[in-house]
Short mmCIF file of C-alpha atoms and ligand atoms in Angstrom, two decimals:
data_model
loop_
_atom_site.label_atom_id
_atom_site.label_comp_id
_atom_site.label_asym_id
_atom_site.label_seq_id
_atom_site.Cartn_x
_atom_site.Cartn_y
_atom_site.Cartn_z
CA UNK A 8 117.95 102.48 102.90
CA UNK A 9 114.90 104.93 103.38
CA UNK A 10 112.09 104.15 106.26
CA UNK A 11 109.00 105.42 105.34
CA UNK A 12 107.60 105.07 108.74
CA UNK A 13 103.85 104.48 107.65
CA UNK A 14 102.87 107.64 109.52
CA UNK A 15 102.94 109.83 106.52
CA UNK A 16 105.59 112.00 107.87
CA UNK A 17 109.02 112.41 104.91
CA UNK A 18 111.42 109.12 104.50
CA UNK A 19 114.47 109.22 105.77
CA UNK A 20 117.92 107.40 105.61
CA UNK A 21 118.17 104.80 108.75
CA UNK A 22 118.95 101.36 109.70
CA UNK A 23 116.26 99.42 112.15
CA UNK A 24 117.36 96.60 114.23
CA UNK A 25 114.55 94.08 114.99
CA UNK A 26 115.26 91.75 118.30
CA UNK A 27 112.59 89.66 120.41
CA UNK A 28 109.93 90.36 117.50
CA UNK A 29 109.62 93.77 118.20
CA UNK A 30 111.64 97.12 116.32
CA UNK A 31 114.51 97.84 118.47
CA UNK A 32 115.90 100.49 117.10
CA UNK A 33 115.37 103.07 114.14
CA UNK A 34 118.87 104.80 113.37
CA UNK A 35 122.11 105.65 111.16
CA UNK A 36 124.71 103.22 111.27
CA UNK A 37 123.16 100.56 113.32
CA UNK A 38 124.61 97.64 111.49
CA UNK A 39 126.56 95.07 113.50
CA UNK A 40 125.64 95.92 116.90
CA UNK A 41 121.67 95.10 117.18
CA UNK A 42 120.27 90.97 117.05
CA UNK A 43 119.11 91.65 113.06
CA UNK A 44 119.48 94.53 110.96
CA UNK A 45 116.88 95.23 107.80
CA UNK A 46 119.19 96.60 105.18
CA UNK A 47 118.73 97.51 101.63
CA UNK A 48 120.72 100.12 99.91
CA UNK A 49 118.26 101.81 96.98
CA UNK A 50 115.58 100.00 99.06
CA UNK A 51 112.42 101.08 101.03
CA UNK A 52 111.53 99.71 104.86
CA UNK A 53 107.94 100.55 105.48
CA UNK A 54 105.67 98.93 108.13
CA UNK A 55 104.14 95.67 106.51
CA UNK A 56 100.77 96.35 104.81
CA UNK A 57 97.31 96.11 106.37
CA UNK A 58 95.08 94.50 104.58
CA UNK A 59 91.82 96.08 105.46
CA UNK A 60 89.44 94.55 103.38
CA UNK A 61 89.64 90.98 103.21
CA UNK A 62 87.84 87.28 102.89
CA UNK A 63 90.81 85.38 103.75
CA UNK A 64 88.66 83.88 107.08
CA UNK A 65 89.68 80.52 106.05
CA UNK A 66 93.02 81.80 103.44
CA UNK A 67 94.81 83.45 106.37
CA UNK A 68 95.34 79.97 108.26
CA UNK A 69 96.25 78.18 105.17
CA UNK A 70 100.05 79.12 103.90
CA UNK A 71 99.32 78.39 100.38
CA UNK A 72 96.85 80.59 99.98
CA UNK A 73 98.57 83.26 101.70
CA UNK A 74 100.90 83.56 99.24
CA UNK A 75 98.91 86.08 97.39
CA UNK A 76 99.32 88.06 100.18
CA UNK A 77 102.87 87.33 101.47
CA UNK A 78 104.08 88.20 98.23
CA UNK A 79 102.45 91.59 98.20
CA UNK A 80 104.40 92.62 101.05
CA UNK A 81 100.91 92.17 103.52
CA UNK A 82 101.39 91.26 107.47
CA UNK A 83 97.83 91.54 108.90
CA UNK A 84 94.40 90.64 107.71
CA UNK A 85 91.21 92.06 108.48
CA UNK A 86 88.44 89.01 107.90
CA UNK A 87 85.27 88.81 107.79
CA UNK A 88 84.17 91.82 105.83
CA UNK A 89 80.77 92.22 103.72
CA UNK A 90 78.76 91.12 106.42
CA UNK A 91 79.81 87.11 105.74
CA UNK A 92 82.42 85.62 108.74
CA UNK A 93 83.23 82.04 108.73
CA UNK A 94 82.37 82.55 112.79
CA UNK A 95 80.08 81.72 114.59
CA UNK A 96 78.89 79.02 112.03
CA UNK A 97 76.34 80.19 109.78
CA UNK A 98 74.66 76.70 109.17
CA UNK A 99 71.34 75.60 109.98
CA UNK A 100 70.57 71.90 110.54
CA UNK A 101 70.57 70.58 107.05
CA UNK A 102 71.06 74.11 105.19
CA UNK A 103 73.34 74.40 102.34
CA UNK A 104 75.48 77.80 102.46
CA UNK A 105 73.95 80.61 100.73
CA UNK A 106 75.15 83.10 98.56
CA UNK A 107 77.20 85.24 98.93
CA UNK A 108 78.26 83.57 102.48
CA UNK A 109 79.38 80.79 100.24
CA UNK A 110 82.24 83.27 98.57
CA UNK A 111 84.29 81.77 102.08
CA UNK A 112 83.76 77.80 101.80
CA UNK A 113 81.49 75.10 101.72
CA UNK A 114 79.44 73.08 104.11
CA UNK A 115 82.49 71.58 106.11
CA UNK A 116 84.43 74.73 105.99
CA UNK A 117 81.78 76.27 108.58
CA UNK A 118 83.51 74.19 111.43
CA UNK A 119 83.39 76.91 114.28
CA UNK A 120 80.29 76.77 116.07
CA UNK A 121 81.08 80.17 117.91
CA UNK A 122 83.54 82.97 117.60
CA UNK A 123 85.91 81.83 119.98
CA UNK A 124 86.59 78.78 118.62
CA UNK A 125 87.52 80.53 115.25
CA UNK A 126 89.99 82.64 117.37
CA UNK A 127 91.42 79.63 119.00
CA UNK A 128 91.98 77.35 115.46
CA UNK A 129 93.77 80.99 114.66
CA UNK A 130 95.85 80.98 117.60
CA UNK A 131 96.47 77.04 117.35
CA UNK A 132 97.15 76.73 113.69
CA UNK A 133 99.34 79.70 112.77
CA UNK A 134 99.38 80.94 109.37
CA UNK A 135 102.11 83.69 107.32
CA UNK A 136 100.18 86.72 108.44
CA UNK A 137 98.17 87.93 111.39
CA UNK A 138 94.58 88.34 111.67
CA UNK A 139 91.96 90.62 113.01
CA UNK A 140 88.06 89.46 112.65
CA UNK A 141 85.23 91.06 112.18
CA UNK A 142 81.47 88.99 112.94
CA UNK A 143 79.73 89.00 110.04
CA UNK A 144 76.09 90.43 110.41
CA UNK A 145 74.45 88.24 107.52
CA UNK A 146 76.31 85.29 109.17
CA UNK A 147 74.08 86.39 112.52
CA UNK A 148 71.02 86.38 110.20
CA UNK A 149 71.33 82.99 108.44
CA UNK A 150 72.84 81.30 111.44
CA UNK A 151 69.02 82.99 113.74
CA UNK A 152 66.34 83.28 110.86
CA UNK A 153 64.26 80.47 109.37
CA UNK A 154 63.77 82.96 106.27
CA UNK A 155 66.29 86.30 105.59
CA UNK A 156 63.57 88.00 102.77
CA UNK A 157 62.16 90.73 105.98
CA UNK A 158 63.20 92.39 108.57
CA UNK A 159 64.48 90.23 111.84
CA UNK A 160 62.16 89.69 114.80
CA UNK A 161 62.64 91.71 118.14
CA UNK A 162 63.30 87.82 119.55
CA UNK A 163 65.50 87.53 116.11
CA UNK A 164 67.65 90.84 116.73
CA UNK A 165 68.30 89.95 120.58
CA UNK A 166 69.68 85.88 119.15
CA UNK A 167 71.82 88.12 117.27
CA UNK A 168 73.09 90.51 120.11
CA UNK A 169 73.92 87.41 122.32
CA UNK A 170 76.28 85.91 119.36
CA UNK A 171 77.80 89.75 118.69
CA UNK A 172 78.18 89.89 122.45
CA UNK A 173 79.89 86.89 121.94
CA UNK A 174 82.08 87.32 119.21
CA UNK A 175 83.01 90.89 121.47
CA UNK A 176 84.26 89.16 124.27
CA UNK A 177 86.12 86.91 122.66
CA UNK A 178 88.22 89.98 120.64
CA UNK A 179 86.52 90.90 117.61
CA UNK A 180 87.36 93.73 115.74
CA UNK A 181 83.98 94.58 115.37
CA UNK A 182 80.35 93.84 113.08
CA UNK A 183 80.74 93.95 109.85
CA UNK A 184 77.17 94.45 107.30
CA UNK A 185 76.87 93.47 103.45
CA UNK A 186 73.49 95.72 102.76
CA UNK A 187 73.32 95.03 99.15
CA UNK A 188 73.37 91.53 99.35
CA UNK A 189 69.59 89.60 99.06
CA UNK A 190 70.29 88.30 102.66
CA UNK A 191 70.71 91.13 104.13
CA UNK A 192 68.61 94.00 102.14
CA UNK A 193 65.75 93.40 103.83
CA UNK A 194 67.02 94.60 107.28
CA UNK A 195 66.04 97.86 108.02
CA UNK A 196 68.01 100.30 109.28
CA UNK A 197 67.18 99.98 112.62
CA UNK A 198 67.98 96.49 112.66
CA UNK A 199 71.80 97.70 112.17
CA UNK A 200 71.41 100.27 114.61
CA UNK A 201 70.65 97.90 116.93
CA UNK A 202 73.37 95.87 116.69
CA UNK A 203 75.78 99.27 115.90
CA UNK A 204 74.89 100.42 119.64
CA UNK A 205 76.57 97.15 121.16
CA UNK A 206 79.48 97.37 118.95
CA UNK A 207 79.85 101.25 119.96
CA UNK A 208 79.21 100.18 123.62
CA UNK A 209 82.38 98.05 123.07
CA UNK A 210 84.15 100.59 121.76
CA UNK A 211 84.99 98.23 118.54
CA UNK A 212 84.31 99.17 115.03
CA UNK A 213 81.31 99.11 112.20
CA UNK A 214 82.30 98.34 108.84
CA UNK A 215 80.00 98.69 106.18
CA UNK A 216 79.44 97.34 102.39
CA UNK A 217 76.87 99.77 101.87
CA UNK A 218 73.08 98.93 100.68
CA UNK A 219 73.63 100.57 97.15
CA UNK A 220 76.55 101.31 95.43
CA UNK A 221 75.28 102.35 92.05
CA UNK A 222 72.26 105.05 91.62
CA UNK A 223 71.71 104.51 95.28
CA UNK A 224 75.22 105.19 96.50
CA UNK A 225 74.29 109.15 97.88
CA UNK A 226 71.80 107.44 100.16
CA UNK A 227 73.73 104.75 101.26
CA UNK A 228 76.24 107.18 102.35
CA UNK A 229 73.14 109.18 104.33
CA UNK A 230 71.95 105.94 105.34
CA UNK A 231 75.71 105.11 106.93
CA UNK A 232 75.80 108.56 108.39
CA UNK A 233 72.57 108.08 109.94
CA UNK A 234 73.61 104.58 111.82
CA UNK A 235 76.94 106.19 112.72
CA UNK A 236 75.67 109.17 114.18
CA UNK A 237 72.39 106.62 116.02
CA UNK A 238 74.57 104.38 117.42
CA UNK A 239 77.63 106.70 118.14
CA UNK A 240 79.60 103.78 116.26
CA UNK A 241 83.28 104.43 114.50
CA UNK A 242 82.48 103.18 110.90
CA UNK A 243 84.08 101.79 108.13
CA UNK A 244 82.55 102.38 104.75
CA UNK A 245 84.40 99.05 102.96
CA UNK A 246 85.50 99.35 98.95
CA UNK A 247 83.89 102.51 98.36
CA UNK A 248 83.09 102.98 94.52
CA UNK A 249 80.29 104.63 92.13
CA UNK A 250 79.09 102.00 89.90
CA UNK A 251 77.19 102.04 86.40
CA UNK A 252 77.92 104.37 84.08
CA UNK A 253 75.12 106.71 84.52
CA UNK A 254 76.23 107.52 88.30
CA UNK A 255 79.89 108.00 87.22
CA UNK A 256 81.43 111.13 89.19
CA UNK A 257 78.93 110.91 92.16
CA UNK A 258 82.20 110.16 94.75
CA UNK A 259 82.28 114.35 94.67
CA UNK A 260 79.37 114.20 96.49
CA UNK A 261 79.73 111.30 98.46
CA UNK A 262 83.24 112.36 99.86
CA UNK A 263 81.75 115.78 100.56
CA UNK A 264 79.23 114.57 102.91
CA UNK A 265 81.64 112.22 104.44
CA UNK A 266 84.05 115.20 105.04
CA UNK A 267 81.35 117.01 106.72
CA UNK A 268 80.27 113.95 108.82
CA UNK A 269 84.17 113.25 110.11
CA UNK A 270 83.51 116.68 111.84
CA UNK A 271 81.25 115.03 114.46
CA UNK A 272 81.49 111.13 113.51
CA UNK A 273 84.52 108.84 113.08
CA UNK A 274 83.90 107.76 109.45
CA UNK A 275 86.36 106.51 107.54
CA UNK A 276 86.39 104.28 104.44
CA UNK A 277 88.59 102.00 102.31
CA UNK A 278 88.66 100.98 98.21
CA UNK A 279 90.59 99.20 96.18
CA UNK A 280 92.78 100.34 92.81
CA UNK A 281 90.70 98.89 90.26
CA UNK A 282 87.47 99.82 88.27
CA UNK A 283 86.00 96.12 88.12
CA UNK A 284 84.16 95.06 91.23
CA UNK A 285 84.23 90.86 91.81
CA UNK A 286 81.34 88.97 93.79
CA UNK A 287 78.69 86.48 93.06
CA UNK A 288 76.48 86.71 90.29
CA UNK A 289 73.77 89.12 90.55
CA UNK A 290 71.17 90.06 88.32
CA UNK A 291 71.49 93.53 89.60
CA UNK A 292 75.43 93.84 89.37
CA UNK A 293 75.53 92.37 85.54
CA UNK A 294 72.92 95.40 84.67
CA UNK A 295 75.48 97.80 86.00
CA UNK A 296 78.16 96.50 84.20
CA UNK A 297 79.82 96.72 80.89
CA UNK A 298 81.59 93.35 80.74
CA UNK A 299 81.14 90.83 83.32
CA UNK A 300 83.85 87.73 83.34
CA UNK A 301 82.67 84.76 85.09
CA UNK A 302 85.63 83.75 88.31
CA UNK A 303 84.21 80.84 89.59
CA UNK A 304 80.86 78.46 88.37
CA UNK A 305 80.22 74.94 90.26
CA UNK A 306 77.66 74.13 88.20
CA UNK A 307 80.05 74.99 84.87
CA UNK A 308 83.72 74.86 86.51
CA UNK A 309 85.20 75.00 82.62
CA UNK A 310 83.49 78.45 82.36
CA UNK A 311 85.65 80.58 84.57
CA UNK A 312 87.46 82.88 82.62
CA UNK A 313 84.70 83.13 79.68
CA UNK A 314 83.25 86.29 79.15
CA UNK A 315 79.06 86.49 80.45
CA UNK A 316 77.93 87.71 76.89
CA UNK A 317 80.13 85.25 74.61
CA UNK A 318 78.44 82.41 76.62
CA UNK A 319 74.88 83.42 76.75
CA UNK A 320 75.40 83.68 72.92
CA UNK A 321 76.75 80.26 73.09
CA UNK A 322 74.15 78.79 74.48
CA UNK A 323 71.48 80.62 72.61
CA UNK A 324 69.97 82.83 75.81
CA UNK A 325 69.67 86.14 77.56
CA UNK A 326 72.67 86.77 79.59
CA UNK A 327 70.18 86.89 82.55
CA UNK A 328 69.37 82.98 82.03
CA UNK A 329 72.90 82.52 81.43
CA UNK A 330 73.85 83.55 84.66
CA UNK A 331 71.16 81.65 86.29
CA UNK A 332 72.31 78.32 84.95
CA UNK A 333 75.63 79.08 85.75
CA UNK A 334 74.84 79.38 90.03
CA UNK A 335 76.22 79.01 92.92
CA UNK A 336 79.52 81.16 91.19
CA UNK A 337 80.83 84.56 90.86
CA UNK A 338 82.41 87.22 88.14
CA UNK A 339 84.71 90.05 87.91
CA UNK A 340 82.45 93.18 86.60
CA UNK A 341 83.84 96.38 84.82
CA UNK A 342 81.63 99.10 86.14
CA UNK A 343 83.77 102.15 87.67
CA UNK A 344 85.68 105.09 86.20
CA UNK A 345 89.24 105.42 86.97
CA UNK A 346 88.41 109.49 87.88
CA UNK A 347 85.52 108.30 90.72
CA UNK A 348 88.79 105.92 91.72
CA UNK A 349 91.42 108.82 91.74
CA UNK A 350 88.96 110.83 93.65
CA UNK A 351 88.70 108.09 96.44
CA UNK A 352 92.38 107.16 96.56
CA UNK A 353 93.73 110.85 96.87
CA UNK A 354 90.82 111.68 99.72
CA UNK A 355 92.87 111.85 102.67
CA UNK A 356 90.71 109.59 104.96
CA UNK A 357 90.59 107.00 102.65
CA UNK A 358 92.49 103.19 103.15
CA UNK A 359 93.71 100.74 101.06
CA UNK A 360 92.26 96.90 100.81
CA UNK A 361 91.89 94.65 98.21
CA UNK A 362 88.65 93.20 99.03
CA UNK A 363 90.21 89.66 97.50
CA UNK A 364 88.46 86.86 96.83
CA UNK A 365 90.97 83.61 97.71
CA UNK A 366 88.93 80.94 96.86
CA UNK A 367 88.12 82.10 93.17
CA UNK A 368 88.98 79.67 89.84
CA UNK A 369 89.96 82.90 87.76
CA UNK A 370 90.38 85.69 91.10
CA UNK A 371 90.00 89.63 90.28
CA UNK A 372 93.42 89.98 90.00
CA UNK A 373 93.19 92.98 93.33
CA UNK A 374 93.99 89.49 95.29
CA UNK A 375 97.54 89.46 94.08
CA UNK A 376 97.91 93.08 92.92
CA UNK A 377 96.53 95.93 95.44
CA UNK A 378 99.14 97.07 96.94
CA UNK A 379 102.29 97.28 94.55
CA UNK A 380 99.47 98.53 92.06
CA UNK A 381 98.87 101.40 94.12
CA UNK A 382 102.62 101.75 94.91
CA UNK A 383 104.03 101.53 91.13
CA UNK A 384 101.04 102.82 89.39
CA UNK A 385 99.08 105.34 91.33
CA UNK A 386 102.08 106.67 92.90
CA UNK A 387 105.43 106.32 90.79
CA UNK A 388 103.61 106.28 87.26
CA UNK A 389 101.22 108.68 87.88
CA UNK A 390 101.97 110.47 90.24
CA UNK A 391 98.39 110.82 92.04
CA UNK A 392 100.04 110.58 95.67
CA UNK A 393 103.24 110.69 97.21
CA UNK A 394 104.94 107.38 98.35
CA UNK A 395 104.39 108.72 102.29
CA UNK A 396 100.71 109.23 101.47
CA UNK A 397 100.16 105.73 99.89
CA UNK A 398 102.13 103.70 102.47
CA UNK A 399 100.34 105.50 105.63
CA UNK A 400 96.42 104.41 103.89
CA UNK A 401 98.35 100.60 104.23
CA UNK A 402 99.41 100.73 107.50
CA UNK A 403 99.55 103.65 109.98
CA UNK A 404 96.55 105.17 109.21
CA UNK A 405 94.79 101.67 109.28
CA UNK A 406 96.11 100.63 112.51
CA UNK A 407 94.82 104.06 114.30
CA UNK A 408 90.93 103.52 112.56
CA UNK A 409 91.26 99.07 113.34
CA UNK A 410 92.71 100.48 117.17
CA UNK A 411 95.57 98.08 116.07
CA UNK A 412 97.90 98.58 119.23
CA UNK A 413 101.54 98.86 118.51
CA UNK A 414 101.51 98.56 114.37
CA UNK A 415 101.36 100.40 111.75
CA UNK A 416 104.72 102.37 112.36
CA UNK A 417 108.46 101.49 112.04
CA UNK A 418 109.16 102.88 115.49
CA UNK A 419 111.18 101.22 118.34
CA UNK A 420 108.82 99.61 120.48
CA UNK A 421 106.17 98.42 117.24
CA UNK A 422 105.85 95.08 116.40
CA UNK A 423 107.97 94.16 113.39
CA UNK A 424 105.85 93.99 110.62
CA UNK A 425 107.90 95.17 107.90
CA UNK A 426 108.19 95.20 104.50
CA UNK A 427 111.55 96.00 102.45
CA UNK A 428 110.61 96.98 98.89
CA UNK A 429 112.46 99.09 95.49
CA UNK A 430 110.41 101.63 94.87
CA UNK A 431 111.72 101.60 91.45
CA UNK A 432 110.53 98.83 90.30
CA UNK A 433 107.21 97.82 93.09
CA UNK A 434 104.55 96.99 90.52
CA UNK A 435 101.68 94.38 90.00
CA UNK A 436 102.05 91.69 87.40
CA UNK A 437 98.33 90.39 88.13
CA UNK A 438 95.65 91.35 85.22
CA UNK A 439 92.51 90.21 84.24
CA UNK A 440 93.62 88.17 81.52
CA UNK A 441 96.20 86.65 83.88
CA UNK A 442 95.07 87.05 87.37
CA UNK A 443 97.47 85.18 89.61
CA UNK A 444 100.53 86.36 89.08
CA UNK A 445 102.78 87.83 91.94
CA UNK A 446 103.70 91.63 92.21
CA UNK A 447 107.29 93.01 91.29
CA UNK A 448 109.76 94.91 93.30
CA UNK A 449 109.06 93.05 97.15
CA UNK A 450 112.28 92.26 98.32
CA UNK A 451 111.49 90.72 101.86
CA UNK A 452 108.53 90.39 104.44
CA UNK A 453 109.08 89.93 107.89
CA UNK A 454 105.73 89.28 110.49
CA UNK A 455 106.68 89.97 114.25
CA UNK A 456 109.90 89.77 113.43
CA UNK A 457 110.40 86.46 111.41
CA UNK A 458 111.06 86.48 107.72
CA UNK A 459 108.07 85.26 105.80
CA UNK A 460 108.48 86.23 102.05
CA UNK A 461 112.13 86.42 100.67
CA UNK A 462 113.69 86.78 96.75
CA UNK A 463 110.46 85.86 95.64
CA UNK A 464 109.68 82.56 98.00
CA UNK A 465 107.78 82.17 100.80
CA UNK A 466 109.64 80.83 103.95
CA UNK A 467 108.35 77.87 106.28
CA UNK A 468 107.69 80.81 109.16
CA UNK A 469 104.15 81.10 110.67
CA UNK A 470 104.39 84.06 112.98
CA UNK A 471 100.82 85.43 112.46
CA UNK A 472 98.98 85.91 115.24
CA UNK A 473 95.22 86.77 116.06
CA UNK A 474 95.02 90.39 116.78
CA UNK A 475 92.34 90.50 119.26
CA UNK A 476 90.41 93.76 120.41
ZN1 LIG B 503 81.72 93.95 99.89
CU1 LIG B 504 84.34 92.37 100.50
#
């Protein structure tokens, strides 16, 4: 068997022994002696994969739709990403839950009236993986302003540092901000920096889905710089991409300046290995697009799967009226170029996440497929990074930039997350055309130490834990 010890340092030939839900030992010719020994011959042991970019708030506690997950070879979830947390609730008396905040439930799903109570149904009601949680800063907006179409109120902003003060104490990773969404476009940038000074005085972490990821993406990245550097807060720049045809190859630009930031800044950022974006509809997003695929419609739930432009011919309209009609819901959009997404992936810095959305009809398939993809494509197929490089952006390189304590690495000592997989054969099976299907080549999953995911079943197991900060 070959560890690949997730800090990007060569495999090598061992045995680990796992005992009290921790590694006990990485070494030659450790079978029979140590409580459990991880074995494989022609296998690899790497540390089980980070999931940096998630929306499994509610997915993470529920086993079912874990499985996704599980069966990708994933041990920890960061939640509440995009600026949208189920915690602290969002919900006004009597307000419905607003796009895209509504990508995570409905109504009832809200139930958590502050952070800590999300962290305590986590700790209470143990799901397959563990999770780390990020506040969501549009979930601070809707749950403080009457209307979200301007800037927030000095009265507004300090409502909003009491709840992230909140959500702090009670171990959040961090703020998390969804700029380009209509909720949250009209707050300004010192509105963020703000908030980012708190979050920095906590030492905790500021991820970002940036205000423009199209034409606008070269001053997002300023704009991110600029908060960083304000607020002296690590950042995050989540699922970072260069969408619409016409801004194709502007990622040389944007990874330039954010190699010349990391020289005074701790920026780092994360994508995931696929040139369709997913996310409710938006006028804006279908523009950039050259096919859009509708995931999820509650007004039209027979629609998912149906391409935007066979419908609006269908119904005899612009596809602009077609996606009105079909609100509240959400598409898959083909918008990227696979060289912007080589670019990203082989940038050192960079992480990987899948940015999946759980509660989709007809899911991007990135929420079953992110990680083998990289894995079997990216690096066996094509040979665009070595195995070392790809399984250190999963997990040892995430850990250090989340401040994950003690994961991330097979070393004695380290938590045992781990993830035995044939690097032959690792692969996803998940497309567009048939989105949930479960990756090839993952052999077994174990989370702190208990087997979760083995010859292609989940186990009853519910190790995860909340990873508090
Ligand atoms: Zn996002
Ligand atoms: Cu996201």
């Amino acid at each position: 068997m070959t560890v690949v010890d997730g800090s990007g340092a060569a495999g090598f030939a061992a045995d680990v022994a796992v005992a009290g839900g921790r590694i006990a030992a990485v070494e030659r010719g450790l079978a029979g002696e140590a409580a459990e020994v991880v074995e494989g011959a022609g296998r690899v042991l790497a540390p089980g994969f980070i999931d940096v970019h998630t929306h499994d708030d509610r997915a993470a506690l529920d086993a079912a739709a874990s499985f996704p997950k599980v069966s990708q070879g994933v041990t920890t979830v960061v939640v509440g990403n995009c600026g949208v947390s189920l915690a602290p609730s969002p919900l006004r008396d009597g307000n419905e839950v607003i796009a895209p905040i509504n990508l995570l439930g409905k109504a009832a799903d809200f139930a958590y009236p502050r952070f800590a109570d999300y962290r305590r149904w986590v700790e209470e009601t143990p799901g397959p993986v563990n999770v780390a949680a990020l506040v969501g800063h549009m979930t601070l907006r809707a749950r403080t302003m009457d209307r979200m179409e301007r800037p927030a109120t000095a009265a507004e902003i300090e409502a909003m540092r009491a709840d992230l003060a909140e959500a702090l104490e009670a171990g959040a990773l961090g703020l998390s901000t969804g700029l380009a969404y209509p909720p949250s476009r009209f707050a300004p940038t010192s509105e963020i920096v703000a908030l980012a000074r708190d979050v920095a005085a906590a030492g905790r972490l500021f991820t970002t889905h940036m205000r423009d990821e199209a034409g606008g993406v070269v001053a997002s990245v300023a704009e991110t710089i600029s908060i960083a550097r304000q607020s002296g807060v690590r950042t995050l720049i989540s699922h970072h991409k260069c969408c619409g045809e016409g801004n194709f190859g502007l990622s040389a630009t944007t990874l330039a300046m954010i190699a010349e930031a990391r020289e005074t800044l701790s920026i780092d950022l994360d994508l995931y290995p696929y040139t369709a974006s997913s996310t409710v509809l938006m006028e804006r997003t279908v523009k950039e697009s050259r096919k859009v695929t509708l995931a999820w419609s509650d007004s039209h739930p027979d629609m998912a799967g149906r391409d935007l432009a066979e419908i609006a011919a269908e119904w005899g309209c612009d596809v602009i009226t077609a996606l009105e009609r079909l609100r509240p819901g959400g598409a898959v959009y083909h918008q990227m170029d696979e060289n912007d997404l080589v670019r990203i992936l082989t940038f050192p810095p960079s992480l990987v996440g899948s940015d999946g959305l759980p509660h989709d009809k007809r899911p991007h398939p990135r929420l079953w497929g992110t990680f083998p993809r990289v894995l079997g494509h990216y690096v066996r197929e094509r040979g665009d990074l070595s195995l070392e490089q790809a399984v250190a952006k999963m997990t040892g390189q995430t850990a250090k930039v989340l401040g994950l304590a003690e994961r991330g690495l097979v070393k004695p000592g380290h938590h045992a997350d781990l993830v035995l997989f044939d690097p032959d054969t690792v692969i996803d099976r998940a497309t567009y055309d048939d989105p949930e299907e479960p990756a090839a080549g993952i052999d077994m999953v174990l989370v702190n130490g208990a087997v979760t995911y083995e010859k292609g079943t989940m186990t009853e197991n519910r190790p995860g834990r909340f990873l508090a900060s």
